Coordinates of C-alpha atoms and ligand atoms in Angstrom, one line a residue:
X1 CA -12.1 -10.4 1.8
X2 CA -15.3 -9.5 2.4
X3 CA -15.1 -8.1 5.8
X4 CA -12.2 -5.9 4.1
X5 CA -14.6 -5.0 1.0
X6 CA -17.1 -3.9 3.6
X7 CA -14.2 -1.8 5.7
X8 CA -13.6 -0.1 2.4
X9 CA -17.0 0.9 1.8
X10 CA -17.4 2.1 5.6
X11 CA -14.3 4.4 5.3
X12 CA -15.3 6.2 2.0
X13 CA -18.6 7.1 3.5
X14 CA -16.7 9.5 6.4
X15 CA -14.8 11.5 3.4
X16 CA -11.6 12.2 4.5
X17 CA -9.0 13.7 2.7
X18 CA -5.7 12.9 2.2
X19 CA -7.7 9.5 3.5
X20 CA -6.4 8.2 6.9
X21 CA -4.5 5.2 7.1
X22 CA -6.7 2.9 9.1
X23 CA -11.0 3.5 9.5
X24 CA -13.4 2.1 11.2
X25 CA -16.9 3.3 10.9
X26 CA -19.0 1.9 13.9
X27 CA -22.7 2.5 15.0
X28 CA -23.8 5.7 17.0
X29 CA -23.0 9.5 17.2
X30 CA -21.1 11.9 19.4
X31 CA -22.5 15.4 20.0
X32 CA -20.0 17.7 19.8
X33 CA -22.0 20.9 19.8
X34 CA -22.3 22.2 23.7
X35 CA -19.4 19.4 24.4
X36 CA -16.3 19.7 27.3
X37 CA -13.3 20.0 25.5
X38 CA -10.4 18.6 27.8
X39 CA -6.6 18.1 27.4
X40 CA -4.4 16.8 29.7
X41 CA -2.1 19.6 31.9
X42 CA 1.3 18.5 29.8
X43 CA 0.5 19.5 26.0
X44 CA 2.6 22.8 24.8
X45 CA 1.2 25.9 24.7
X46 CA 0.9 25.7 21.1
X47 CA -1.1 22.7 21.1
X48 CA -3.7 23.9 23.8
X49 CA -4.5 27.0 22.0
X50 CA -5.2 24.7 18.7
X51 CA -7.8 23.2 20.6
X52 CA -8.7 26.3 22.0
X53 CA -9.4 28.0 18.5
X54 CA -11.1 25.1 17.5
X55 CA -13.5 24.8 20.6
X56 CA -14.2 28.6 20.3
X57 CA -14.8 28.1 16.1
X58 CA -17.2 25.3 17.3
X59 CA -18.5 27.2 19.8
X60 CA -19.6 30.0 17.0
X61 CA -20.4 28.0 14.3
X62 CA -23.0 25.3 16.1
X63 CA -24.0 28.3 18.2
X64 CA -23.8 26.0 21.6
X65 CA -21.1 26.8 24.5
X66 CA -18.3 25.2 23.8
X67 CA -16.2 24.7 27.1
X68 CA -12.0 24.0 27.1
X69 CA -9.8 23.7 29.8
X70 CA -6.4 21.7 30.9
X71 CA -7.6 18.8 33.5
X72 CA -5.5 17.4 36.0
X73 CA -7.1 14.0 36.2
X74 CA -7.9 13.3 32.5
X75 CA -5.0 10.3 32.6
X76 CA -6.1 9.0 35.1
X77 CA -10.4 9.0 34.3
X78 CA -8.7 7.6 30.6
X79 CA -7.3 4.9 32.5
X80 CA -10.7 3.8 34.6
X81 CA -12.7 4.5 31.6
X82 CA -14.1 7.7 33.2
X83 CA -13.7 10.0 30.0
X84 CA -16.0 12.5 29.3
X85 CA -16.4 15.2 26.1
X86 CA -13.3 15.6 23.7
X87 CA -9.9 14.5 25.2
X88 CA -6.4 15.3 24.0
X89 CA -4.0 12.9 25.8
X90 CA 0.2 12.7 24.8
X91 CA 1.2 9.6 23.5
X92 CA 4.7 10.2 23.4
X93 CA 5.4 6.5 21.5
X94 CA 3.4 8.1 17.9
X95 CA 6.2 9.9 15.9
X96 CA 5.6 13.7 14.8
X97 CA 2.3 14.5 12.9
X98 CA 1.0 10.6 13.7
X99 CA -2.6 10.4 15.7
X100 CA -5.2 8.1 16.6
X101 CA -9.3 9.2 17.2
X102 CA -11.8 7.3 19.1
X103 CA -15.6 8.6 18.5
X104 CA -18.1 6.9 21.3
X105 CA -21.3 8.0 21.9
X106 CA -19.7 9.5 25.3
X107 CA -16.5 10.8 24.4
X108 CA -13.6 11.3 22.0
X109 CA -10.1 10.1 22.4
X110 CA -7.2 11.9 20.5
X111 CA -4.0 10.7 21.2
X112 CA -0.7 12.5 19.4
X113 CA 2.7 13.1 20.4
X114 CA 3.7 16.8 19.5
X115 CA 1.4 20.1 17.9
X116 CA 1.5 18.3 14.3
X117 CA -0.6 15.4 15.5
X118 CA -2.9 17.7 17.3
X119 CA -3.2 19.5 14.3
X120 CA -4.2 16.6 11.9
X121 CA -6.0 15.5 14.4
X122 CA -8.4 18.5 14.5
X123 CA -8.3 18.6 11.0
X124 CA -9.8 15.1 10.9
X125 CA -12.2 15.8 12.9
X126 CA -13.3 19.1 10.9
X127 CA -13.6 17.0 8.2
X128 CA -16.3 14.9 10.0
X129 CA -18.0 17.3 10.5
X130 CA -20.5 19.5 8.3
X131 CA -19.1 21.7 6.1
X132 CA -20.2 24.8 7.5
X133 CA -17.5 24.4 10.2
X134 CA -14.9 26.1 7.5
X135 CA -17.2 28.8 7.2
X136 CA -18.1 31.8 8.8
X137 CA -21.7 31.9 9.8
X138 CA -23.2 30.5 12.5
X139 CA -25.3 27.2 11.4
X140 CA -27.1 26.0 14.6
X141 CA -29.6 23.7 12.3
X142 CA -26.4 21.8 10.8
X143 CA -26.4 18.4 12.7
X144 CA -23.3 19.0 15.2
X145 CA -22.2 15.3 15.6
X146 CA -19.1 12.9 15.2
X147 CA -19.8 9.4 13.5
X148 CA -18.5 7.5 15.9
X149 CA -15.7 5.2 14.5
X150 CA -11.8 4.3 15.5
X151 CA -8.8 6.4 13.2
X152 CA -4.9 5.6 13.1
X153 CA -3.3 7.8 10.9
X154 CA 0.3 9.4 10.3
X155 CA 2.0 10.7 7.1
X156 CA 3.9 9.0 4.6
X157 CA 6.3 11.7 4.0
X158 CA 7.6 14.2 6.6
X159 CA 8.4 16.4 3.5
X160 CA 4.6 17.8 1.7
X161 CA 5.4 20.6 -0.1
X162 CA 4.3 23.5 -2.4
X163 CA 5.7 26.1 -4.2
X164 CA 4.6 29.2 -5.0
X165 CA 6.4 31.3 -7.6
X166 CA 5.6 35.0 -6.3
X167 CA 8.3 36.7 -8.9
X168 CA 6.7 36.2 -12.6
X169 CA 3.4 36.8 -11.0
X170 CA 2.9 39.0 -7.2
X171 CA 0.3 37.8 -4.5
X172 CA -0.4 39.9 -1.9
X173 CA -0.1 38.5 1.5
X174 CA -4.0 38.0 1.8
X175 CA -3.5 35.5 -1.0
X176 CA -0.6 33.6 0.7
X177 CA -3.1 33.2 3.4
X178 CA -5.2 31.9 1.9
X179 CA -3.1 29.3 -0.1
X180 CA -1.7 28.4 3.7
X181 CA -5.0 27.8 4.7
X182 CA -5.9 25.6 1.8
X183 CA -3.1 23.2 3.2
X184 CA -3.5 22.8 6.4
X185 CA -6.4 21.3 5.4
X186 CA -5.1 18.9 3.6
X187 CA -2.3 18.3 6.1
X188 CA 0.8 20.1 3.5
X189 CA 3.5 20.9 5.8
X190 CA 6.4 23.1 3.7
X191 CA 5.5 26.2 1.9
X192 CA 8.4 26.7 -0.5
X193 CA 8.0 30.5 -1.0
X194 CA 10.1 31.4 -4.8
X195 CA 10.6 35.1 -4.1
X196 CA 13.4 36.0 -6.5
X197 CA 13.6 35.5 -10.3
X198 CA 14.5 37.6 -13.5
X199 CA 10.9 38.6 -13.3
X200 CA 10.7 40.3 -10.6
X201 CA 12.7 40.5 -7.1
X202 CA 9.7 40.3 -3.8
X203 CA 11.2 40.4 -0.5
X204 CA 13.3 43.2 1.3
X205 CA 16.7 43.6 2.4
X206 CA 17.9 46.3 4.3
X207 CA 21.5 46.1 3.5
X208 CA 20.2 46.1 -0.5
X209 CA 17.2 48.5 -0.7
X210 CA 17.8 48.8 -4.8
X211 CA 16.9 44.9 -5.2
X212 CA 12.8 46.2 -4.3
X213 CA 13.2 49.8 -5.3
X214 CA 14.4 48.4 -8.8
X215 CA 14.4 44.8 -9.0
X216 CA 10.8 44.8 -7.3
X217 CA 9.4 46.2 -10.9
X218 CA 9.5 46.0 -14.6
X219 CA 8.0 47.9 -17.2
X220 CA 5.2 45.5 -18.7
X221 CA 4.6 42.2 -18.9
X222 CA 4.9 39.3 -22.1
X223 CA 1.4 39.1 -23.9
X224 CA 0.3 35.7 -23.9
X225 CA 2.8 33.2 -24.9
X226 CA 4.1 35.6 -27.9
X227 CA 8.0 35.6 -27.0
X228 CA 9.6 39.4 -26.9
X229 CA 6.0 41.3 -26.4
X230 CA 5.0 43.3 -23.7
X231 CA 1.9 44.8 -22.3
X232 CA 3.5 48.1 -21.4
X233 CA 1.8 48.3 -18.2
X234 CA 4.7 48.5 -15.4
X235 CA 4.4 45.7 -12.7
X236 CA 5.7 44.7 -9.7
X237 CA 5.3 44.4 -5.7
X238 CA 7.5 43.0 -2.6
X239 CA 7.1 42.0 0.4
X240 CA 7.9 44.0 3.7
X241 CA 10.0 42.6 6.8
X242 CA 7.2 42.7 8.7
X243 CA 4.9 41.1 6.0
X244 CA 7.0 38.1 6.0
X245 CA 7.2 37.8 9.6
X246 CA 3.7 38.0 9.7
X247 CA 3.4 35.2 6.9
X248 CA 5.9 32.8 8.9
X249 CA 3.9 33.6 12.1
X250 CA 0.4 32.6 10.9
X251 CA 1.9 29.4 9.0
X252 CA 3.7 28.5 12.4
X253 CA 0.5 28.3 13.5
X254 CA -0.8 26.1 11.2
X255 CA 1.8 23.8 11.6
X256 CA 3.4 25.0 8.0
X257 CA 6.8 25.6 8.2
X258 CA 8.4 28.5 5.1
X259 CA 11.3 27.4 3.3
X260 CA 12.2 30.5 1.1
X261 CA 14.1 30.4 -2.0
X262 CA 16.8 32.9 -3.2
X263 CA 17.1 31.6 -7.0
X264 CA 21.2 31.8 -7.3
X265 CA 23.5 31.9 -9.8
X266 CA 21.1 32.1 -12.5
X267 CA 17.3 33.5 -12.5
X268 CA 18.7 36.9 -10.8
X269 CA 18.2 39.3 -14.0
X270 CA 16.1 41.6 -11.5
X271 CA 18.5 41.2 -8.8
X272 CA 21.4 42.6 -11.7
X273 CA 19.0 45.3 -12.4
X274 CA 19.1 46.8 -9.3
X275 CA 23.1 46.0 -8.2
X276 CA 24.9 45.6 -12.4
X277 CA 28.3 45.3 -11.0
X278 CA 26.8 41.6 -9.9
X279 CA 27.1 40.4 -13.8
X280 CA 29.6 39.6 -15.7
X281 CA 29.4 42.7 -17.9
X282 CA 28.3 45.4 -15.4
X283 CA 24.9 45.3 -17.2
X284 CA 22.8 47.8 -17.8
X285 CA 20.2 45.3 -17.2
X286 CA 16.4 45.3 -16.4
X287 CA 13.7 43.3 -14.9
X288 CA 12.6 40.8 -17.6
X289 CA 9.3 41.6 -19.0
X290 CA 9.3 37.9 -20.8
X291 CA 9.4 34.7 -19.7
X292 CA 12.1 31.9 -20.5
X293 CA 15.5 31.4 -18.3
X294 CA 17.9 34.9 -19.4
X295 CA 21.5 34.5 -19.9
X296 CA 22.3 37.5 -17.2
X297 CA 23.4 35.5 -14.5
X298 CA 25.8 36.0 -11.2
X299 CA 29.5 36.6 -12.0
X300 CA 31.0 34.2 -9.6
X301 CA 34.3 35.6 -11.1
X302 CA 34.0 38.5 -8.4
X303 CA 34.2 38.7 -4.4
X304 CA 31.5 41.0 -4.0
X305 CA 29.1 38.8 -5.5
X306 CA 29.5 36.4 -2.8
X307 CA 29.7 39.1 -0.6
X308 CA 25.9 40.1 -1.7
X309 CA 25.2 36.6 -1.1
X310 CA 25.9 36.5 2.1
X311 CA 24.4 39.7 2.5
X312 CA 21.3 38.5 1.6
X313 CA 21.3 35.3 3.1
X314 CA 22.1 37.0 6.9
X315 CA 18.7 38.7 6.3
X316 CA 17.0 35.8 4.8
X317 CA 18.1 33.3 8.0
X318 CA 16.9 36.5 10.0
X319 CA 13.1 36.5 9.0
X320 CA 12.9 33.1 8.2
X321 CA 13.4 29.8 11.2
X322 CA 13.6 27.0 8.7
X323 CA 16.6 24.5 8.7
X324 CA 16.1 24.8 4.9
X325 CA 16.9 27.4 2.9
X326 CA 16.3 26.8 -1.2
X327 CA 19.3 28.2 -3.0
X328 CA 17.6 27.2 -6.8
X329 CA 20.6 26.3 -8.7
X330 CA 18.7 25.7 -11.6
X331 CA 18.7 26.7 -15.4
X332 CA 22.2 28.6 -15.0
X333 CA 23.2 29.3 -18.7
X334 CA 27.2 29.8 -19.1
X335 CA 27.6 31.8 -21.8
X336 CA 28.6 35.1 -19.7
X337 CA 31.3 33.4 -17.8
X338 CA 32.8 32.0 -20.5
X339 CA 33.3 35.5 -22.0
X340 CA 33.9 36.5 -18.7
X341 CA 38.0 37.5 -17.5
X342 CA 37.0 37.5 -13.2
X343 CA 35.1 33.7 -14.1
X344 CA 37.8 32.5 -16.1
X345 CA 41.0 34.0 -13.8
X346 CA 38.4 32.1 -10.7
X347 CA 38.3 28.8 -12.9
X348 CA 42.4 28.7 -13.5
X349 CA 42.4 29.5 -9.2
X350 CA 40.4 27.0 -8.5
X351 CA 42.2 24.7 -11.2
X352 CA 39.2 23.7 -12.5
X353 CA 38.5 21.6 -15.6
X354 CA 36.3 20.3 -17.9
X355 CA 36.0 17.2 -17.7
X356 CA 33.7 13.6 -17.3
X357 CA 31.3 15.3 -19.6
X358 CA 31.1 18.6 -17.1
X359 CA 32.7 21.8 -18.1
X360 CA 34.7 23.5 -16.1
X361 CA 31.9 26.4 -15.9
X362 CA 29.7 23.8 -14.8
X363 CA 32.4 23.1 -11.7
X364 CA 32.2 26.9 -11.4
X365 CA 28.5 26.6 -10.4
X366 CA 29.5 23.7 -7.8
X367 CA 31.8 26.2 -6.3
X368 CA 28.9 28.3 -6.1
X369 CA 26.9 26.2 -4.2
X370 CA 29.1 24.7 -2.2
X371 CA 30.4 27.8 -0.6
X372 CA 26.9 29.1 -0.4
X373 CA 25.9 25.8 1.4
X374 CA 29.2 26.3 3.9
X375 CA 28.3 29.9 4.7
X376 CA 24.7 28.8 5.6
X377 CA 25.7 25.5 7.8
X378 CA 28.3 27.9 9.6
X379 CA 24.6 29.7 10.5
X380 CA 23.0 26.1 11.2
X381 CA 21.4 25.7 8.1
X382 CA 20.8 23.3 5.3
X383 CA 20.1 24.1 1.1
X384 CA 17.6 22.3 -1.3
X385 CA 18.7 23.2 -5.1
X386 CA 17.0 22.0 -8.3
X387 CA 18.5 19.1 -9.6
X388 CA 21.1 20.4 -11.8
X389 CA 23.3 21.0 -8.5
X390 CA 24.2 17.2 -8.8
X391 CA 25.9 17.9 -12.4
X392 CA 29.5 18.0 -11.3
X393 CA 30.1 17.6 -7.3
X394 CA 27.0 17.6 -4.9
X395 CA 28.0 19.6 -2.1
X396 CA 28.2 18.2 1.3
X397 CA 24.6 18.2 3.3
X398 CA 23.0 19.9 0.1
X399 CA 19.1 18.2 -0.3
X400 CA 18.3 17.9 -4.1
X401 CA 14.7 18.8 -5.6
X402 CA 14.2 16.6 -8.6
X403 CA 12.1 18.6 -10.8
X404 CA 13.2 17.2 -14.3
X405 CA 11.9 14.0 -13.7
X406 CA 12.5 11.9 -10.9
X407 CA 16.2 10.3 -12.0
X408 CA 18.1 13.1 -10.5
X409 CA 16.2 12.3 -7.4
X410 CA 16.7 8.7 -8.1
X411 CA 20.6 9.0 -8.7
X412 CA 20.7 11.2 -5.8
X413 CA 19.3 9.3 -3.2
X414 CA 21.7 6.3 -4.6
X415 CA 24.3 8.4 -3.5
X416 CA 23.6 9.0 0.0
X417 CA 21.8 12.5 -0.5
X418 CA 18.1 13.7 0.8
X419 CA 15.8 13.9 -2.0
X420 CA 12.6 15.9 -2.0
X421 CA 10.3 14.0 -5.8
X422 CA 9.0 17.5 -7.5
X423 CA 8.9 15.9 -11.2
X424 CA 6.9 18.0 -14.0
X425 CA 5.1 15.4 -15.6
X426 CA 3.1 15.1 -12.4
X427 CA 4.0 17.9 -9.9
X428 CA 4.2 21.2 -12.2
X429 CA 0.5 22.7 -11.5
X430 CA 1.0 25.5 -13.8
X431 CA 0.6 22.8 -16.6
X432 CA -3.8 22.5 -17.5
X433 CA -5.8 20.4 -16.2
X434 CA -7.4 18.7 -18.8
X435 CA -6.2 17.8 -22.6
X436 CA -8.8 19.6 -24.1
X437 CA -6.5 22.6 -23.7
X438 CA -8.5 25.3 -25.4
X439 CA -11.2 24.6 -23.1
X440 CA -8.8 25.7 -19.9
X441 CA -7.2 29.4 -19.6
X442 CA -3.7 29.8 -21.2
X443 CA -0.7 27.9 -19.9
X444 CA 3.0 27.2 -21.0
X445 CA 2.7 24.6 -23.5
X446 CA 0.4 23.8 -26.4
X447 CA 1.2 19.8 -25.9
X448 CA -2.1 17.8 -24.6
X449 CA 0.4 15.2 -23.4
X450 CA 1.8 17.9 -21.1
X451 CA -1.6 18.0 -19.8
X452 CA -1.5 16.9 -15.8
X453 CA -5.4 15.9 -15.0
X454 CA -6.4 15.2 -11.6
X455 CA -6.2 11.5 -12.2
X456 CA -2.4 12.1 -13.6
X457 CA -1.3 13.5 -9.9
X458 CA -3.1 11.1 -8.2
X459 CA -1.4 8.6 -9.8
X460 CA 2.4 9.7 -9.5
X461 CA 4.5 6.8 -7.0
X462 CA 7.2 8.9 -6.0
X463 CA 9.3 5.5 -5.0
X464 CA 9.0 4.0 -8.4
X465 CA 12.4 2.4 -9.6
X466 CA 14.2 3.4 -6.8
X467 CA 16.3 0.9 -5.0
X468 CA 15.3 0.0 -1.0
X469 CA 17.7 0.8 0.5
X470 CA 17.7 4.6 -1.1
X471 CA 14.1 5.4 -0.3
X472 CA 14.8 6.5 3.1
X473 CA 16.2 9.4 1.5
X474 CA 13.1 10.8 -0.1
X475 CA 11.7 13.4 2.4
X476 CA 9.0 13.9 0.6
X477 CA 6.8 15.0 -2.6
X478 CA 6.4 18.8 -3.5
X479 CA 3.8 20.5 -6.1
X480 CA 5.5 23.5 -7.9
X481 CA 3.1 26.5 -8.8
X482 CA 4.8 28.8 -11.4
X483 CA 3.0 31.9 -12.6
X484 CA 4.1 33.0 -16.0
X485 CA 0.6 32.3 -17.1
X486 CA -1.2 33.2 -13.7
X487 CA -1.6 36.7 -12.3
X488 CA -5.1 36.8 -10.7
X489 CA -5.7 34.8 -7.5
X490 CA -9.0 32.8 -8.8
X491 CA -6.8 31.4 -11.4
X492 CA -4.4 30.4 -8.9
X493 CA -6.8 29.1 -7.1
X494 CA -8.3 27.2 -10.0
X495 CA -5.1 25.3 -10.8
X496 CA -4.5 24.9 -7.4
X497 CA -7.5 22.7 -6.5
X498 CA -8.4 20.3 -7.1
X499 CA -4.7 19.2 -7.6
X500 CA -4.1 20.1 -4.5
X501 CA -6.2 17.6 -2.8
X502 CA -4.6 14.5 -4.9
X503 CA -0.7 15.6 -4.4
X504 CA -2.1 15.4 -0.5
X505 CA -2.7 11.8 -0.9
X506 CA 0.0 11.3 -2.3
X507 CA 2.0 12.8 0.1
X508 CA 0.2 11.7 2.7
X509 CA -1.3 8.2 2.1
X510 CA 0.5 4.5 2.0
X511 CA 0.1 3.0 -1.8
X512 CA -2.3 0.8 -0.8
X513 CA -4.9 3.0 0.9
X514 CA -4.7 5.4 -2.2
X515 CA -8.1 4.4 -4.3
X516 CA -8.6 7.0 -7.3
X517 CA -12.2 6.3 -7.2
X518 CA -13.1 6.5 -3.9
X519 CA -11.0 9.7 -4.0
X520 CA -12.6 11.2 -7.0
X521 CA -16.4 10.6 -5.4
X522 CA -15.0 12.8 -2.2
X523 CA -14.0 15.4 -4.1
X524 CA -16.6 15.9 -6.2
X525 CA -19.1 15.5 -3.0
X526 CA -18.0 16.2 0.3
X527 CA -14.6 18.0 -0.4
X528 CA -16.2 20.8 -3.4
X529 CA -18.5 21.6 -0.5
X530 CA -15.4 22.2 2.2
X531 CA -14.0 24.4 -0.7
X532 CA -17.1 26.1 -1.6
X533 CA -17.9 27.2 1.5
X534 CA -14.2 28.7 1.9
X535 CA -14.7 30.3 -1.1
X536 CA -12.1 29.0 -3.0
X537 CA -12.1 29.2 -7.0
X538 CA -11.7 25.3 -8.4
X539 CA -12.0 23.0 -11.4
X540 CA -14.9 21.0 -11.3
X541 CA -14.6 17.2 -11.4
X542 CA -14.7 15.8 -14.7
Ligands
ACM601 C1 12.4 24.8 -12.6 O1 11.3 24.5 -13.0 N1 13.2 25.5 -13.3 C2 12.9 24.4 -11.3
ZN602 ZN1 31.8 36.6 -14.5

């Protein structure tokens, strides 16, 4: 007991965050400044030009020579002891993104089997280091060592997500950097990009250039949180080809992989906007200035719409390599294809009916998704959707994102399905970070309880009340961004962080290592230094 107490204490003092799974803090220092970085001749490309960067970052920052370079005989000088500098050896037994770190006074060991646990690895280590190592000034005076001390660490959750909802509020590419940056820090892996909603359409496609020349823009913006008002003041913005491509590059190399959503049936008001034969009624329609879910919605009813879908999706599987493609699925109202003849001549085709408490529009929407998801596994690729795909049939493969609560997640994971915990009594970060609402910018609801405080996230279990053998099914724990309220990118920042840092260990850390207080004192020391010198915007620690 007291040898653990004294562990604890040991491990809170190096400051790590998302906090490793195993520490131990032993006497001495490693210089690192002027050091040999070596790695042995097998790592990938990828991974050698990790440590690469980082050896030349150290190399500017301490102001020392920083050497790197593949060695032949690193194995072997491991195996007699012989090691010298900072060595990166394969260890092809540790699963993706799992790595151990050995500081001596002579050397230091990393061990990892692929780029992710090179990654964390470094990232580790940057965080053992002075802060000025995120910066971008040379600091020669800062004190260039390692603590030396013994780390086995690997994640939780292969799934660590965040959302970003680009289409009520645009962020230019600079920004998305930025917000990529911020998590591979804090070892995120999945950057769920929303880039379609009735607010605004954000990414091109060549076969549909009206969904950016119209859909990319609407002619002012709600006022506040005063339903039907506008500002007046047109706004809008998307996303070249080449932008995104850019974006999915530079997250590649941070180990972040992009999983893009196309919001379908229902959040496509600017998408209608720009193609109106898509609706049920032929429109007109236009970008939706306010917020709230619109009625406007996909005729399913009609060929083409599905031949747009495909359309889209071709161009989408085209700039983007993830396995996942989001397909939303959520808040689809029904009205429209109740009225409408092409849904209802599509329902009697089908021979759907309403019935077990789901109407036979609801059915409708399965057929939606289930022939989106076919289409995109004939092109090797797997959906997420919101929950409310599971009201009805689930289609085959389909991974559900359990965002209104976590028993849609729960029920689906019963059933055999991959479940990715979003819920928005922890995970929604557009919600304030404090009751004291008034003293926080504007955000969706008025509701103190609604409130999600740092502590809040930190304390979400995203296995709770699930049976054993279903929690094999939960990839993973995803924090959802939305940007009715949030149009500048301090303020997105500001929400962000330090929220950010708390879903990490929640995504990242066993139960048992997770320690709210020991967290909260990182933050508020070591970690608000890391983002202050990154120049990030952030709440203060109550
Ligand atoms: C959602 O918040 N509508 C997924
Ligand atoms: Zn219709």
């Amino acid at each position: 007991m007291r040898h653990l107490l004294f562990m604890a204490v040991l491990s809170a003092l190096l400051g790590i965050v998302p906090q490793p799974e195993k520490v131990e803090e032993m006497k001495g220092n490693f210089r690192i400044a002027g050091a040999t970085f070596n790695c042995e001749m097998s790592l990938d490309r990828e991974s050698q030009n990790l440590i690469s960067e980082f050896a030349d970052r150290l190399a500017m920052i301490s102001d020392r020579t920083v050497s790197f370079a593949p060695s032949p005989t690193l194995r072997s000088n491991a195996a007699s002891g012989l090691l010298k500098g900072v060595c990166f050896l394969l260890d092809k037994d540790k699963i993706s993104g799992e790595y151990s770190l050995e500081v001596t006074p002579k050397y230091v060991l990393v061990f990892a089997s692929d780029f992710y646990g090179f990654t964390y690895a470094l990232q580790t280590i940057r965080q053992l280091l002075p802060p000025a190592i995120y910066g971008t000034s040379p600091a020669p005076g800062e004190k260039w060592v390692l603590p030396c001390c013994k780390i086995t660490d690997k994640p939780r959750f292969a799934y660590r997500g965040l959302l970003l909802d680009c289409s009520r509020h645009f962020f230019k590419v600079e920004e998305i950097y930025r917000i990529l940056e911020i998590m591979n820090v804090y070892k995120l892996n999945r950057f769920h990009w929303h880039l379609s909603d009735d607010q605004g359409w954000r990414i091109e496609i060549k076969k549909y250039p009206m969904l950016t020349v119209a859909g990319a823009y609407r002619s002012g913006t709600q006022i506040g949180r005063e339903r039907g008002s506008s500002d007046g003041i047109g706004y809008g913005g998307f996303y070249t080809r080449e932008e995104i491509r850019s974006v999915v590059a530079y997250a590649r190399k941070l180990g972040i992989t992009i999983i893009p959503e196309i919001d379908l049936p229902g959040h496509m008001q600017a998408a209608l906007a720009a193609y109106p034969e898509l609706g049920c009624s032929g429109g007109p329609y236009r970008v939706r200035t306010g917020w709230g879910v619109s009625d406007q919605v996909l005729c399913p009813g009609k060929e083409e719409t599905f031949a747009f879908i495909e359309g889209v999706m071709d161009e989408i599987c085209d700039l983007f390599p993830s396995e996942y493609i989001h397909i939303g699925g959520d808040e689809c109202p029904k009205t429209e294809w109740e009225k409408c003849p092409d849904c209802q001549a599509r329902i009697a085709a089908l021979g759907l009916t309403s019935h077990n408490g789901v109407s036979k529009e609801q059915r409708l929407q399965n057929y939606v998704t289930e022939r989106v998801q076919k289409y995109l596994a004939s092109k090797g690729r797997r959906i997420i959707g919101w929950d409310e795909i599971l009201e009805g049939e689930l289609a085959e493969g389909a991974t559900v994102m359990s965002w209104r609560g976590t028993a849609g997640g729960i029920k689906a994971a019963a059933a055999g399905f991959d479940v990715i915990m979003s819920p928005n009594i922890y995970c929604y970060f557009d919600h304030s970070q404090s009751t004291e609402l008034s003293k926080e910018p504007l955000g969706p609801t008025q509701n103190p309880k609604r409130a999600i405080p740092l502590e809040k996230i930190y304390s979400f279990e995203p296995l709770l009340n699930m049976e054993a053998g279903a929690t094999s099914h939960v990839l993973g724990v995803q924090a959802n961004l939305w940007t009715e309220y949030i149009a500048e990118p301090s303020h997105l920042e500001y929400m962000l962080l330090p929220r950010l840092l708390a879903l990490s260990e929640v995504q990242w850390c066993n139960k048992e290592v997770r320690d709210y207080d020991r967290f909260r004192a990182e933050v508020a020391g070591h970690q608000s230094a890391i983002l202050n010198i990154m120049g990030y915007t952030f709440r203060p620690v109550d």
